Amino acid sequence: MRIGELAARTGVSVRALRYYEEQGLLESGRSTSGQRRYPEPAADRVQLIQMLYAAGLSSRTILDLLPCVDAKVNTPESRARLAAERQRIDEQIAALTRTRDRLDQVIELSEGPASGCAHLGFHGV
Amino acid sequence: MRIGELAARTGVSVRALRYYEEQGLLESGRSTSGQRRYPEPAADRVQLIQMLYAAGLSSRTILDLLPCVDAKVNTPESRARLAAERQRIDEQIAALTRTRDRLDQVIELSEGPASGCAHLGFHGV
DNA sequence: CTAGAACCTGACGTTGACGTCAGAGGCAAG
DNA sequence: CTTGCCTCTGACGTCAACGTCAGGTTCTAG
């Protein structure tokens, strides 16, 4: 498929796909005229890349991890890298959970006691 | 305390503290000569700000939320805002969890079956 | 064959949260 | 008083992940 279709399927921009290629995260075949051609599995790969970006990984880190994911590269270094990123994500989840709980406290205070709502008029839940 | 001490206590840079003030997130008294002076609770406040930044909130969003947190501002809008950000964080946690589980699959594949390690030499766990 | 959409490379623009530097003033110690 | 560290404002630099524009080529429908 061509780049436009891949963009439409994955929901990322054409520019982003070219950027991924520039960063070495996504490869493409070329037609004789130089246009990019992608095989079907490229869509899954783009989804994975997006997933990792969304998890806060940099393109450099993703570049390091991708070979471990699909080519099953398996060295002590790659395993260490995977474990490290996994831990980073775990810590990020923990931090987010603490933040969420903190917000929950605030929300409870603002919704719970009628005292806080009294002077604003309390219309019930 | 002065800005340097607050920075040391909270682990954020002096520049960041001035930036927070510029964004309206942190207030400071001034000495007659114009230097910033912070009360003790400022440290907690900075920690909270850092927490929210780490959760991916923008300074604009934090600016909107902070009054709800400490001044107990309680309007329908503020509650909606809190709920919205709480949900955003929840979704972020869910996404991160999926990513982590995906990484776990990869890790299991790379550590588990001796088949994958065979040609590299398997030295046991 | 031709118009218009899609594609190409190259390059500059954007945004947020600071880093960093310049130039000038403030503060405690000896 | 002066040395040296801290602080001030103002302004430009940075970095990542793209957005956007320019100027040109390619593909496809009619």
PDB file of C-alpha atoms (C1' of nucleotides) in Angstrom, chain C residues 3-18:
ATOM      1  C1'  DA C   3      -6.822  18.033 -14.473  1.00  0.00           C
ATOM      2  C1'  DG C   4      -6.429  17.029  -9.876  1.00  0.00           C
ATOM      3  C1'  DA C   5      -5.096  14.144  -6.171  1.00  0.00           C
ATOM      4  C1'  DA C   6      -1.238  11.889  -4.048  1.00  0.00           C
ATOM      5  C1'  DC C   7       3.628  11.635  -3.614  1.00  0.00           C
ATOM      6  C1'  DC C   8       8.581  13.255  -3.361  1.00  0.00           C
ATOM      7  C1'  DT C   9      12.643  15.971  -0.960  1.00  0.00           C
ATOM      8  C1'  DG C  10      14.197  19.782   1.595  1.00  0.00           C
ATOM      9  C1'  DA C  11      13.697  23.118   4.776  1.00  0.00           C
ATOM     10  C1'  DC C  12      11.782  26.191   8.009  1.00  0.00           C
ATOM     11  C1'  DG C  13       8.022  26.771  11.838  1.00  0.00           C
ATOM     12  C1'  DT C  14       5.853  25.280  16.339  1.00  0.00           C
ATOM     13  C1'  DT C  15       5.222  24.192  21.238  1.00  0.00           C
ATOM     14  C1'  DG C  16       6.337  23.433  26.137  1.00  0.00           C
ATOM     15  C1'  DA C  17       9.411  23.335  29.893  1.00  0.00           C
ATOM     16  C1'  DC C  18      12.882  24.599  30.883  1.00  0.00           C
TER      17       DC C  18
END
